[in-house]
mmCIF file of C-alpha atoms in Angstrom:
data_model
loop_
_atom_site.group_PDB
_atom_site.id
_atom_site.type_symbol
_atom_site.label_atom_id
_atom_site.label_comp_id
_atom_site.label_asym_id
_atom_site.label_seq_id
_atom_site.Cartn_x
_atom_site.Cartn_y
_atom_site.Cartn_z
ATOM 1 C CA MET U 23 -0.247 38.675 48.604
ATOM 2 C CA GLU U 24 -2.304 39.625 51.572
ATOM 3 C CA THR U 25 -1.204 39.410 55.155
ATOM 4 C CA LYS U 26 -3.379 39.179 58.156
ATOM 5 C CA THR U 27 -2.392 40.193 61.615
ATOM 6 C CA LYS U 28 -3.292 38.049 64.548
ATOM 7 C CA ALA U 29 -4.344 39.476 67.835
ATOM 8 C CA SER U 30 -0.809 38.922 69.033
ATOM 9 C CA GLY U 31 0.517 41.215 66.285
ATOM 10 C CA VAL U 32 2.352 38.575 64.198
ATOM 11 C CA ALA U 33 1.765 38.704 60.424
ATOM 12 C CA LYS U 34 0.538 35.484 58.816
ATOM 13 C CA LYS U 35 0.568 34.788 55.080
ATOM 14 C CA GLN U 36 -2.451 33.249 53.572
ATOM 15 C CA SER U 37 -1.225 29.871 52.483
ATOM 16 C CA ALA U 38 -4.416 29.073 50.575
ATOM 17 C CA THR U 39 -3.791 31.885 48.084
ATOM 18 C CA VAL U 40 -0.190 30.732 47.577
ATOM 19 C CA LYS U 41 -1.295 27.139 46.952
ATOM 20 C CA LYS U 42 -3.842 28.277 44.369
ATOM 21 C CA ASP U 43 -1.240 30.400 42.578
ATOM 22 C CA VAL U 44 1.217 27.494 42.490
ATOM 23 C CA GLN U 45 -1.470 25.097 41.252
ATOM 24 C CA LYS U 46 -2.492 27.515 38.480
ATOM 25 C CA LYS U 47 1.116 27.951 37.397
ATOM 26 C CA LEU U 48 1.784 24.195 37.356
ATOM 27 C CA THR U 49 -1.446 23.548 35.484
ATOM 28 C CA GLN U 50 -0.590 26.180 32.896
ATOM 29 C CA GLU U 51 2.912 24.726 32.390
ATOM 30 C CA ALA U 52 1.508 21.219 32.001
ATOM 31 C CA VAL U 53 -1.055 22.393 29.446
ATOM 32 C CA GLU U 54 1.598 24.238 27.456
ATOM 33 C CA LYS U 55 3.829 21.147 27.389
ATOM 34 C CA THR U 56 1.020 18.905 26.125
ATOM 35 C CA VAL U 57 0.004 21.447 23.486
ATOM 36 C CA LYS U 58 3.616 21.685 22.293
ATOM 37 C CA ALA U 59 3.917 17.894 22.251
ATOM 38 C CA GLU U 60 0.694 17.508 20.266
ATOM 39 C CA THR U 61 1.623 20.025 17.583
ATOM 40 C CA LYS U 62 3.822 17.834 15.449
ATOM 41 C CA VAL U 63 5.518 19.165 12.390
ATOM 42 C CA VAL U 64 3.872 17.592 9.369
ATOM 43 C CA PRO U 65 6.393 17.305 6.560
ATOM 44 C CA GLN U 66 5.050 18.798 3.386
ATOM 45 C CA LYS U 67 5.321 16.802 0.221
ATOM 46 C CA PRO U 68 7.536 18.453 -2.334
ATOM 47 C CA GLU U 69 5.761 19.995 -5.272
ATOM 48 C CA ILE U 70 5.720 17.629 -8.244
ATOM 49 C CA SER U 71 6.083 19.116 -11.683
ATOM 50 C CA LEU U 72 3.441 18.512 -14.302
ATOM 51 C CA ASP U 73 5.764 16.336 -16.402
ATOM 52 C CA ASP U 74 6.635 14.134 -13.417
ATOM 53 C CA ARG U 75 2.969 13.783 -12.552
ATOM 54 C CA ILE U 76 2.126 12.775 -16.121
ATOM 55 C CA GLN U 77 4.943 10.203 -16.109
ATOM 56 C CA LYS U 78 3.626 8.707 -12.885
ATOM 57 C CA PHE U 79 0.137 8.608 -14.360
ATOM 58 C CA GLU U 80 1.461 6.778 -17.434
ATOM 59 C CA LYS U 81 3.218 4.280 -15.181
ATOM 60 C CA LEU U 82 -0.039 3.662 -13.318
ATOM 61 C CA ARG U 83 -1.844 3.228 -16.627
ATOM 62 C CA GLY U 84 0.804 0.685 -17.683
ATOM 63 C CA LEU U 85 0.261 -1.282 -14.477
ATOM 64 C CA ALA U 86 -3.491 -1.248 -15.077
ATOM 65 C CA THR U 87 -2.967 -2.496 -18.655
ATOM 66 C CA GLN U 88 -0.724 -5.331 -17.419
ATOM 67 C CA ARG U 89 -3.382 -6.337 -14.917
ATOM 68 C CA GLU U 90 -6.086 -6.369 -17.608
ATOM 69 C CA ARG U 91 -3.966 -8.558 -19.915
ATOM 70 C CA LEU U 92 -3.223 -10.982 -17.080
ATOM 71 C CA ALA U 93 -6.917 -11.164 -16.198
ATOM 72 C CA GLU U 94 -7.812 -11.915 -19.833
ATOM 73 C CA THR U 95 -5.112 -14.602 -20.073
ATOM 74 C CA LEU U 96 -6.340 -16.213 -16.857
ATOM 75 C CA THR U 97 -9.908 -16.208 -18.166
ATOM 76 C CA GLU U 98 -8.833 -17.878 -21.416
ATOM 77 C CA LEU U 99 -6.738 -20.411 -19.518
ATOM 78 C CA THR U 100 -9.637 -21.418 -17.265
ATOM 79 C CA LYS U 101 -11.858 -21.839 -20.329
ATOM 80 C CA PHE U 102 -9.322 -24.245 -21.796
ATOM 81 C CA ASN U 103 -10.635 -27.780 -21.690
ATOM 82 C CA TYR U 104 -8.218 -30.682 -21.879
ATOM 83 C CA ASN U 105 -9.677 -34.128 -22.133
ATOM 84 C CA GLN U 106 -8.317 -37.563 -21.375
ATOM 85 C CA ASP U 107 -9.144 -38.797 -24.870
ATOM 86 C CA GLY U 108 -6.172 -37.061 -26.506
ATOM 87 C CA SER U 109 -8.232 -34.466 -28.354
ATOM 88 C CA SER U 110 -6.215 -31.576 -26.885
ATOM 89 C CA SER U 111 -2.662 -30.738 -27.809
ATOM 90 C CA PHE U 112 0.031 -28.402 -26.565
ATOM 91 C CA PHE U 113 2.404 -26.518 -28.913
ATOM 92 C CA ILE U 114 5.510 -24.488 -28.217
ATOM 93 C CA ARG U 115 7.292 -22.770 -31.116
ATOM 94 C CA ASP U 116 10.538 -20.796 -30.892
ATOM 95 C CA SER U 117 11.906 -18.006 -33.101
ATOM 96 C CA ARG U 118 13.575 -20.522 -35.450
ATOM 97 C CA HIS U 119 10.194 -22.235 -35.931
ATOM 98 C CA LEU U 120 11.234 -25.318 -34.017
ATOM 99 C CA GLU U 121 8.194 -26.918 -32.384
ATOM 100 C CA PHE U 122 7.397 -29.009 -29.395
ATOM 101 C CA LYS U 123 4.038 -30.740 -29.544
ATOM 102 C CA THR U 124 2.384 -33.071 -27.094
ATOM 103 C CA THR U 125 -1.050 -34.591 -26.579
ATOM 104 C CA ASN U 126 -0.209 -36.008 -23.151
ATOM 105 C CA SER U 127 -3.104 -34.784 -20.993
ATOM 106 C CA ASN U 128 -1.115 -35.157 -17.757
ATOM 107 C CA LEU U 129 1.648 -32.930 -19.086
ATOM 108 C CA ILE U 130 -0.883 -30.425 -20.421
ATOM 109 C CA LYS U 131 -2.646 -30.345 -17.050
ATOM 110 C CA LEU U 132 0.672 -29.847 -15.235
ATOM 111 C CA VAL U 133 1.748 -26.991 -17.517
ATOM 112 C CA THR U 134 -1.616 -25.201 -17.422
ATOM 113 C CA SER U 135 -1.932 -25.439 -13.632
ATOM 114 C CA HIS U 136 1.610 -24.087 -13.172
ATOM 115 C CA LEU U 137 0.945 -21.319 -15.679
ATOM 116 C CA GLN U 138 -2.303 -20.417 -13.931
ATOM 117 C CA SER U 139 -0.700 -20.183 -10.480
ATOM 118 C CA THR U 140 2.170 -18.081 -11.883
ATOM 119 C CA LEU U 141 -0.249 -15.695 -13.608
ATOM 120 C CA GLU U 142 -2.378 -15.362 -10.459
ATOM 121 C CA GLN U 143 0.708 -14.576 -8.389
ATOM 122 C CA ARG U 144 1.886 -11.935 -10.872
ATOM 123 C CA LYS U 145 -1.612 -10.418 -10.992
ATOM 124 C CA ALA U 146 -1.631 -10.132 -7.184
ATOM 125 C CA GLU U 147 1.788 -8.420 -7.270
ATOM 126 C CA ILE U 148 0.603 -5.882 -9.847
ATOM 127 C CA GLU U 149 -2.594 -5.213 -7.874
ATOM 128 C CA GLN U 150 -0.473 -4.571 -4.773
ATOM 129 C CA GLN U 151 1.685 -2.108 -6.736
ATOM 130 C CA ILE U 152 -1.448 -0.311 -7.961
ATOM 131 C CA VAL U 153 -2.839 -0.041 -4.424
ATOM 132 C CA GLN U 154 0.443 1.335 -3.076
ATOM 133 C CA PHE U 155 0.987 3.690 -6.023
ATOM 134 C CA GLU U 156 1.159 7.421 -5.258
ATOM 135 C CA LEU U 157 0.668 10.141 -7.833
#
């Protein structure tokens, strides 16, 4: 730091130099703080073994297969044509070969519309799982 002497002989510090030094120091500290704040620690994903990766891939393939089957079922269901004249019928058969059969078009329409909405909802759920899936 320099000092200047007045004509009276009293030493005077140069305040301008001191202010600049203080400003530089404060600026440097502020920059260092922002740089430290910006450098966030990015957590690294753990290494996945080959077998685990293959299992995840198979799971994704299974989800894709489910989606394809649902899409095919929905396509077939929308092709289904039930008429008011009683030409369409609806069958349900259980494992003991007991049957339920109806030709009531209102009941057939009710069942097919409920089945269609259920299949569409399940298809949307599977598509969401596929989108969110991580290998």
